[in-house]
Tab-separated table of C-alpha atoms and ligand atoms in Angstrom:
chain	number	residue	atom	x	y	z
A	1	MET	CA	7.329	-73.075	25.744
A	2	VAL	CA	4.936	-69.848	24.466
A	3	GLN	CA	6.529	-66.854	24.772
A	4	THR	CA	4.063	-63.698	25.832
A	5	ASP	CA	3.467	-60.808	22.812
A	6	GLU	CA	6.210	-58.622	26.342
A	7	GLN	CA	8.743	-61.047	25.724
A	8	LEU	CA	8.992	-61.674	22.053
A	9	GLY	CA	8.483	-57.482	22.320
A	10	ALA	CA	11.931	-57.522	24.670
A	11	GLN	CA	13.428	-60.094	22.097
A	12	LYS	CA	12.995	-58.155	18.826
A	13	LYS	CA	14.609	-54.765	20.482
A	14	ALA	CA	17.414	-56.743	22.088
A	15	SER	CA	17.832	-58.163	18.324
A	16	VAL	CA	17.910	-55.037	16.416
A	17	PHE	CA	20.805	-54.365	15.325
A	18	ASN	CA	23.136	-51.140	16.326
A	19	LEU	CA	24.570	-49.673	13.441
A	20	GLU	CA	25.969	-46.947	15.331
A	21	GLY	CA	27.933	-49.147	17.233
A	22	TYR	CA	28.716	-50.561	14.631
A	23	PHE	CA	30.201	-47.676	12.766
A	24	LYS	CA	31.609	-46.197	15.340
A	25	GLU	CA	33.966	-49.680	15.893
A	26	LYS	CA	34.558	-49.704	12.676
A	27	LYS	CA	35.208	-46.234	12.606
A	28	GLN	CA	37.889	-46.916	14.521
A	29	LEU	CA	39.435	-49.210	12.899
A	30	VAL	CA	39.676	-48.024	9.392
A	31	GLU	CA	41.216	-44.610	11.054
A	32	LYS	CA	43.450	-46.755	13.237
A	33	ALA	CA	44.844	-48.321	9.952
A	34	LEU	CA	44.804	-45.551	7.806
A	35	ASP	CA	47.018	-43.457	10.119
A	36	LYS	CA	49.450	-46.262	10.073
A	37	SER	CA	49.467	-46.898	6.646
A	38	LEU	CA	51.017	-43.625	5.100
A	39	SER	CA	53.631	-41.732	7.291
A	40	ILE	CA	55.456	-38.690	6.021
A	41	GLY	CA	58.484	-39.811	4.359
A	42	GLN	CA	60.535	-37.632	1.655
A	43	PRO	CA	59.690	-34.847	0.157
A	44	GLU	CA	57.403	-34.098	3.562
A	45	LYS	CA	54.999	-31.646	1.177
A	46	ILE	CA	53.608	-34.264	-1.030
A	47	TYR	CA	53.801	-37.031	2.967
A	48	GLU	CA	51.557	-34.195	3.986
A	49	ALA	CA	48.990	-33.250	1.248
A	50	MET	CA	48.009	-37.267	0.922
A	51	ARG	CA	47.871	-37.584	4.461
A	52	TYR	CA	45.478	-34.211	4.887
A	53	SER	CA	43.517	-35.633	2.553
A	54	LEU	CA	43.127	-39.220	3.207
A	55	LEU	CA	42.900	-38.187	7.289
A	56	ALA	CA	39.869	-35.286	7.357
A	57	GLY	CA	37.519	-38.186	8.265
A	58	GLY	CA	34.224	-38.902	5.954
A	59	LYS	CA	31.795	-41.928	6.744
A	60	ARG	CA	34.437	-44.682	5.396
A	61	LEU	CA	31.529	-46.416	3.785
A	62	ARG	CA	33.642	-47.676	0.961
A	63	PRO	CA	36.428	-49.615	4.240
A	64	ILE	CA	32.947	-50.133	6.068
A	65	LEU	CA	31.649	-52.494	3.723
A	66	CYS	CA	34.447	-54.035	1.908
A	67	LEU	CA	34.661	-55.452	6.038
A	68	ALA	CA	31.314	-55.928	6.163
A	69	THR	CA	31.176	-58.275	3.755
A	70	CYS	CA	34.171	-59.552	4.163
A	71	GLU	CA	33.279	-61.030	7.585
A	72	LEU	CA	29.207	-61.620	5.986
A	73	ILE	CA	31.156	-64.332	3.668
A	74	GLY	CA	32.908	-65.808	6.669
A	75	GLY	CA	36.746	-63.733	6.631
A	76	THR	CA	38.749	-62.005	9.210
A	77	PRO	CA	38.589	-58.570	9.585
A	78	GLU	CA	42.634	-58.680	8.926
A	79	MET	CA	42.404	-60.527	5.755
A	80	ALA	CA	40.698	-57.352	4.351
A	81	ILE	CA	41.486	-54.132	5.794
A	82	PRO	CA	44.552	-53.258	3.748
A	83	THR	CA	41.931	-53.527	1.175
A	84	ALA	CA	39.423	-51.492	2.527
A	85	CYS	CA	42.756	-49.264	3.343
A	86	ALA	CA	43.385	-49.035	-0.421
A	87	LEU	CA	39.653	-48.060	-1.350
A	88	GLU	CA	39.582	-44.969	0.832
A	89	MET	CA	42.597	-43.920	-0.679
A	90	ILE	CA	41.083	-44.326	-4.175
A	91	HIS	CA	37.712	-42.625	-2.695
A	92	THR	CA	39.975	-39.886	-1.370
A	93	MET	CA	42.421	-39.202	-4.471
A	94	SER	CA	38.943	-39.077	-6.550
A	95	LEU	CA	37.818	-36.602	-4.134
A	96	ILE	CA	41.135	-34.350	-4.611
A	97	HIS	CA	40.441	-34.545	-7.773
A	98	ASP	CA	36.722	-33.950	-7.935
A	99	ASP	CA	37.154	-30.864	-5.986
A	100	LEU	CA	40.108	-28.746	-8.643
A	101	PRO	CA	39.065	-26.432	-10.222
A	102	ALA	CA	39.458	-27.661	-13.431
A	103	MET	CA	36.671	-29.851	-12.211
A	104	ASP	CA	33.535	-28.990	-9.990
A	105	ASN	CA	35.908	-26.035	-7.983
A	106	ASP	CA	35.082	-26.786	-4.693
A	107	ASP	CA	36.405	-24.849	-1.049
A	108	TYR	CA	35.521	-27.408	1.191
A	109	ARG	CA	35.059	-31.069	1.867
A	110	ARG	CA	34.642	-32.831	5.464
A	111	GLY	CA	34.270	-29.237	6.941
A	112	LYS	CA	37.975	-28.050	5.848
A	113	LEU	CA	39.740	-26.860	2.745
A	114	THR	CA	40.315	-28.264	0.014
A	115	ASN	CA	43.722	-30.167	-0.707
A	116	HIS	CA	44.234	-27.646	-3.575
A	117	LYS	CA	42.982	-24.344	-1.271
A	118	VAL	CA	45.931	-25.725	1.271
A	119	PHE	CA	48.456	-27.108	-0.864
A	120	GLY	CA	48.637	-25.682	-4.523
A	121	GLU	CA	46.883	-27.117	-7.836
A	122	ASP	CA	50.146	-28.191	-8.439
A	123	ILE	CA	50.669	-30.531	-5.395
A	124	ALA	CA	46.854	-31.805	-4.895
A	125	ILE	CA	46.932	-33.206	-8.209
A	126	LEU	CA	49.756	-34.962	-7.362
A	127	ALA	CA	48.646	-36.074	-3.611
A	128	GLY	CA	45.862	-37.330	-5.947
A	129	ASP	CA	48.019	-39.373	-8.643
A	130	GLY	CA	50.422	-40.149	-4.945
A	131	LEU	CA	47.373	-41.742	-3.306
A	132	LEU	CA	46.319	-43.709	-5.726
A	133	ALA	CA	49.650	-45.391	-6.678
A	134	TYR	CA	49.724	-46.087	-3.469
A	135	ALA	CA	46.217	-48.295	-2.963
A	136	PHE	CA	47.553	-50.523	-4.988
A	137	GLU	CA	50.769	-51.171	-3.899
A	138	TYR	CA	49.163	-51.394	-0.466
A	139	ALA	CA	47.047	-53.936	-1.357
A	140	ALA	CA	48.882	-55.914	-2.638
A	141	THR	CA	51.828	-55.779	-0.505
A	142	GLN	CA	49.632	-55.583	2.948
A	143	THR	CA	47.330	-57.775	2.622
A	144	LYS	CA	47.888	-61.482	4.507
A	145	ASN	CA	46.088	-65.069	5.126
A	146	VAL	CA	44.322	-64.170	1.287
A	147	PRO	CA	45.352	-66.613	-1.100
A	148	ALA	CA	47.267	-65.135	-4.025
A	149	ASP	CA	44.483	-65.290	-6.759
A	150	ARG	CA	41.951	-64.115	-4.580
A	151	LEU	CA	44.245	-61.038	-4.711
A	152	LEU	CA	45.139	-60.403	-8.062
A	153	GLN	CA	41.174	-60.572	-8.890
A	154	VAL	CA	40.820	-58.066	-6.207
A	155	ILE	CA	43.936	-55.692	-7.660
A	156	ALA	CA	42.533	-56.410	-10.998
A	157	ARG	CA	39.009	-55.207	-10.103
A	158	LEU	CA	40.272	-51.764	-8.451
A	159	GLY	CA	41.936	-51.324	-11.774
A	160	ARG	CA	39.057	-51.441	-13.934
A	161	THR	CA	36.922	-49.618	-11.226
A	162	VAL	CA	39.012	-46.587	-11.322
A	163	GLY	CA	39.233	-46.431	-15.266
A	164	ALA	CA	37.463	-45.283	-18.149
A	165	GLU	CA	35.281	-48.607	-17.233
A	166	GLY	CA	34.231	-46.724	-13.693
A	167	LEU	CA	35.145	-43.588	-11.899
A	168	VAL	CA	37.529	-42.024	-14.681
A	169	GLY	CA	34.563	-42.674	-17.941
A	170	GLY	CA	31.533	-41.381	-15.234
A	171	GLN	CA	33.598	-38.379	-14.322
A	172	VAL	CA	33.911	-37.277	-18.170
A	173	LEU	CA	30.031	-37.880	-19.085
A	174	ASP	CA	29.347	-35.652	-15.949
A	175	LEU	CA	31.466	-33.136	-17.647
A	176	GLU	CA	30.230	-33.347	-20.751
A	177	SER	CA	26.887	-33.095	-19.551
A	178	GLU	CA	27.398	-30.007	-16.967
A	179	GLY	CA	25.087	-27.200	-18.505
A	180	LYS	CA	23.148	-29.635	-20.820
A	181	THR	CA	18.712	-28.724	-19.955
A	182	ASN	CA	18.136	-32.196	-22.102
A	183	ILE	CA	19.560	-34.796	-20.714
A	184	SER	CA	18.362	-37.663	-20.099
A	185	ALA	CA	17.626	-40.083	-16.870
A	186	GLU	CA	19.697	-43.114	-18.663
A	187	THR	CA	22.682	-40.634	-19.334
A	188	LEU	CA	22.086	-39.650	-15.654
A	189	THR	CA	21.984	-43.434	-14.554
A	190	PHE	CA	25.281	-43.620	-16.338
A	191	ILE	CA	26.863	-40.956	-14.758
A	192	HIS	CA	26.440	-42.105	-11.748
A	193	THR	CA	26.755	-46.067	-12.279
A	194	HIS	CA	30.143	-45.448	-12.934
A	195	LYS	CA	31.497	-42.110	-10.784
A	196	THR	CA	30.185	-43.472	-7.442
A	197	GLY	CA	28.474	-46.596	-7.654
A	198	ALA	CA	31.575	-48.509	-9.357
A	199	LEU	CA	33.656	-48.076	-5.942
A	200	LEU	CA	31.146	-48.810	-3.894
A	201	GLU	CA	30.115	-52.194	-5.958
A	202	ALA	CA	34.144	-52.505	-5.820
A	203	SER	CA	33.843	-52.302	-2.131
A	204	VAL	CA	31.432	-54.860	-1.298
A	205	VAL	CA	32.684	-57.652	-4.124
A	206	SER	CA	36.176	-57.581	-2.885
A	207	GLY	CA	35.186	-57.884	0.758
A	208	GLY	CA	33.590	-60.894	-0.854
A	209	ILE	CA	36.642	-62.212	-3.389
A	210	LEU	CA	38.390	-62.019	-0.143
A	211	ALA	CA	36.684	-63.947	1.703
A	212	GLY	CA	36.356	-67.256	-1.172
A	213	ALA	CA	33.290	-65.784	-2.164
A	214	SER	CA	31.365	-68.060	-4.484
A	215	PRO	CA	30.410	-67.167	-7.896
A	216	GLU	CA	26.096	-66.932	-6.925
A	217	ASP	CA	27.706	-64.620	-3.478
A	218	ILE	CA	29.346	-62.523	-6.029
A	219	ALA	CA	26.449	-62.438	-8.120
A	220	LYS	CA	24.093	-61.112	-4.796
A	221	LEU	CA	26.556	-58.937	-3.134
A	222	SER	CA	27.096	-57.110	-7.011
A	223	LYS	CA	23.108	-56.737	-6.837
A	224	TYR	CA	23.176	-55.799	-3.642
A	225	ALA	CA	25.016	-52.854	-3.842
A	226	GLN	CA	24.438	-51.480	-7.570
A	227	ASN	CA	21.584	-50.484	-5.923
A	228	ILE	CA	22.737	-49.192	-2.673
A	229	GLY	CA	25.212	-47.341	-4.984
A	230	LEU	CA	22.183	-46.125	-7.272
A	231	ALA	CA	20.826	-44.760	-4.004
A	232	PHE	CA	23.068	-43.284	-2.708
A	233	GLN	CA	23.814	-40.697	-5.043
A	234	ILE	CA	19.744	-40.114	-5.379
A	235	ILE	CA	19.793	-38.812	-1.889
A	236	ASP	CA	23.696	-37.307	-2.579
A	237	ASP	CA	21.393	-35.289	-5.156
A	238	ILE	CA	18.347	-35.138	-2.856
A	239	LEU	CA	20.619	-33.612	-0.410
A	240	ASP	CA	22.787	-30.969	-2.743
A	241	VAL	CA	18.817	-29.311	-2.238
A	242	THR	CA	18.146	-29.963	0.955
A	243	ALA	CA	20.636	-30.160	3.448
A	244	THR	CA	23.070	-27.133	4.583
A	245	ALA	CA	26.818	-26.642	4.115
A	246	GLU	CA	27.618	-27.061	7.722
A	247	GLN	CA	25.918	-30.966	7.683
A	248	LEU	CA	27.544	-31.408	4.132
A	249	GLY	CA	30.532	-30.246	5.038
A	250	LYS	CA	30.722	-28.807	1.036
A	251	THR	CA	29.393	-26.071	0.071
A	252	ALA	CA	25.804	-26.910	-0.472
A	253	GLY	CA	23.042	-26.038	-4.085
A	254	LYS	CA	26.366	-26.897	-5.814
A	255	ASP	CA	24.459	-28.736	-9.031
A	256	LEU	CA	21.978	-25.773	-9.419
A	257	GLN	CA	24.396	-23.404	-9.911
A	258	ALA	CA	26.376	-25.800	-11.883
A	259	GLN	CA	23.094	-26.430	-13.853
A	260	LYS	CA	24.097	-30.007	-13.281
A	261	ALA	CA	21.426	-32.500	-14.505
A	262	THR	CA	20.478	-34.146	-10.899
A	263	TYR	CA	17.399	-36.823	-10.059
A	264	PRO	CA	15.555	-34.364	-8.552
A	265	SER	CA	15.902	-32.055	-10.961
A	266	LEU	CA	14.551	-34.725	-13.672
A	267	TRP	CA	12.157	-36.429	-11.187
A	268	GLY	CA	11.040	-33.813	-8.274
A	269	LEU	CA	12.012	-34.045	-4.575
A	270	GLU	CA	8.768	-36.825	-4.128
A	271	LYS	CA	9.608	-39.251	-7.047
A	272	SER	CA	13.725	-39.131	-6.279
A	273	LYS	CA	12.956	-39.873	-2.603
A	274	LEU	CA	10.524	-43.563	-3.475
A	275	GLN	CA	13.014	-44.778	-6.591
A	276	ALA	CA	15.984	-44.083	-4.167
A	277	ARG	CA	12.884	-46.409	-1.358
A	278	GLN	CA	12.137	-48.967	-3.628
A	279	LEU	CA	16.534	-49.373	-4.400
A	280	ILE	CA	17.179	-50.158	-1.125
A	281	ASP	CA	14.334	-52.149	-0.941
A	282	GLU	CA	15.747	-54.027	-3.549
A	283	ALA	CA	19.202	-54.443	-2.608
A	284	ILE	CA	18.010	-55.696	0.991
A	285	ALA	CA	15.825	-58.611	-0.870
A	286	GLN	CA	19.453	-60.049	-2.313
A	287	LEU	CA	20.180	-60.656	1.484
A	288	THR	CA	17.758	-62.864	2.282
A	289	ILE	CA	19.775	-66.665	2.299
A	290	TYR	CA	22.627	-64.919	4.853
A	291	GLU	CA	19.736	-64.698	7.421
A	292	GLU	CA	21.011	-62.313	10.445
A	293	LYS	CA	24.918	-62.708	9.344
A	294	ALA	CA	23.847	-59.930	6.550
A	295	GLU	CA	22.181	-57.455	9.281
A	296	PRO	CA	25.363	-55.161	9.533
A	297	LEU	CA	24.948	-55.001	5.138
A	298	ARG	CA	21.236	-54.636	5.294
A	299	ALA	CA	21.519	-51.888	8.125
A	300	ILE	CA	24.484	-49.717	6.193
A	301	ALA	CA	21.604	-49.708	3.031
A	302	LYS	CA	19.112	-47.924	5.374
A	303	PHE	CA	21.343	-46.062	6.872
A	304	ILE	CA	21.689	-44.766	3.022
A	305	ILE	CA	18.166	-43.398	2.397
A	306	THR	CA	18.079	-41.663	6.141
A	307	ARG	CA	21.518	-40.127	6.550
A	308	ASN	CA	21.531	-36.176	6.089
A	309	HIS	CA	24.781	-35.929	5.249
B	401	GRG	C1	40.008	-41.995	-9.995
B	401	GRG	C2	41.843	-41.694	-11.098
B	401	GRG	C3	40.665	-41.532	-10.560
B	401	GRG	C4	39.715	-40.039	-11.145
B	401	GRG	C5	38.917	-39.253	-10.575
B	401	GRG	C6	37.209	-37.243	-10.648
B	401	GRG	C7	37.558	-38.234	-10.808
B	401	GRG	C8	37.919	-39.077	-11.418
B	401	GRG	C9	35.449	-38.815	-10.740
B	401	GRG	C10	35.152	-38.357	-9.515
B	401	GRG	C11	34.778	-39.506	-8.311
B	401	GRG	C12	33.884	-38.676	-7.208
B	401	GRG	C13	34.785	-37.492	-6.704
B	401	GRG	C14	32.037	-38.833	-7.443
B	401	GRG	C15	31.298	-38.953	-6.700
B	401	GRG	C16	31.273	-39.890	-5.527
B	401	GRG	C17	30.732	-39.555	-3.582
B	401	GRG	C18	29.416	-39.080	-3.999
B	401	GRG	C19	31.236	-38.934	-2.710
B	401	GRG	C20	30.759	-38.466	-2.086
B	401	GRG	O1	31.165	-39.776	-0.613
B	401	GRG	P1	30.617	-39.502	0.541
B	401	GRG	O2	29.335	-38.740	1.307
B	401	GRG	O3	32.018	-39.132	1.311
B	401	GRG	O4	30.897	-41.417	1.133
B	401	GRG	P2	32.345	-39.035	2.810
B	401	GRG	O5	33.315	-37.812	2.650
B	401	GRG	O6	31.354	-39.211	3.848
B	401	GRG	O7	33.592	-40.128	2.268
């Protein structure tokens, strides 16, 4: 039967992926799991500090990417949820340490006072350390129905991601570059692929590993993640210039104030937007073979460049 243009249009509309609904459902799952993952123990103060930042909201992008990829490769949310929580614990600890006076010195994060502003610097450092250690313990002990060799790969990957090969390395170069006016695009890209990209890539890849992805899948997923990771950071830099503190939930204009090299300072706003768009197109191109099963990952990639917070 030949379909009319109207019928085809209606069909297309109905099949448009509902990212808002998807985010809402996955976010609820993640929030519930995070709340359950960490109850108050002794000494109470450190658990309160850890929970304060872990449950302070945020987009929960990393856990959602992990869940989405696990499902894309044929796994279940149950297989990925402990790793998804571990990823958010690692992300949260990196934000706590990043906000410290010795680093970015921020008073607000996710619309709330930063951890050290509420609990003091000493406890904030320890809350970060506690979350980092617990992330590994949690993924290792709580993951069910996943072969041990896959879990071991995920844990090794997470270790590499947080260390000098990843977040720590990126942060060091970022700190060393502050106030320098001659930072190259290569240095800036090194900083961001390590500081931001590495954890996004680990989120995507770990979901795949848990579900038993092939080396070919992992290669495609890695490329997808590297591209969205860099685009994410370009947009972050753009938002630091264009968004309000209210939209960001943290101080706006911080990069300019700290004389940080950013993509807009290097390329200007228009070229930065164009580069981000190209990276997203390349990321989406990696997903072709997965057809409609990859709709969540495609929609997340598009969200990254249209987000305003
Ligand atoms: C990991 C051992 C270890 C130490 C930390 C401080 C540090 C080393 C690294 C800094 C990492 C960092 C803060 C990178 C910035 C990443 C980034 C763009 C954060 C904002 O992410 P969103 O927008 O935030 O996903 P929400 O609040 O939505 O989760």
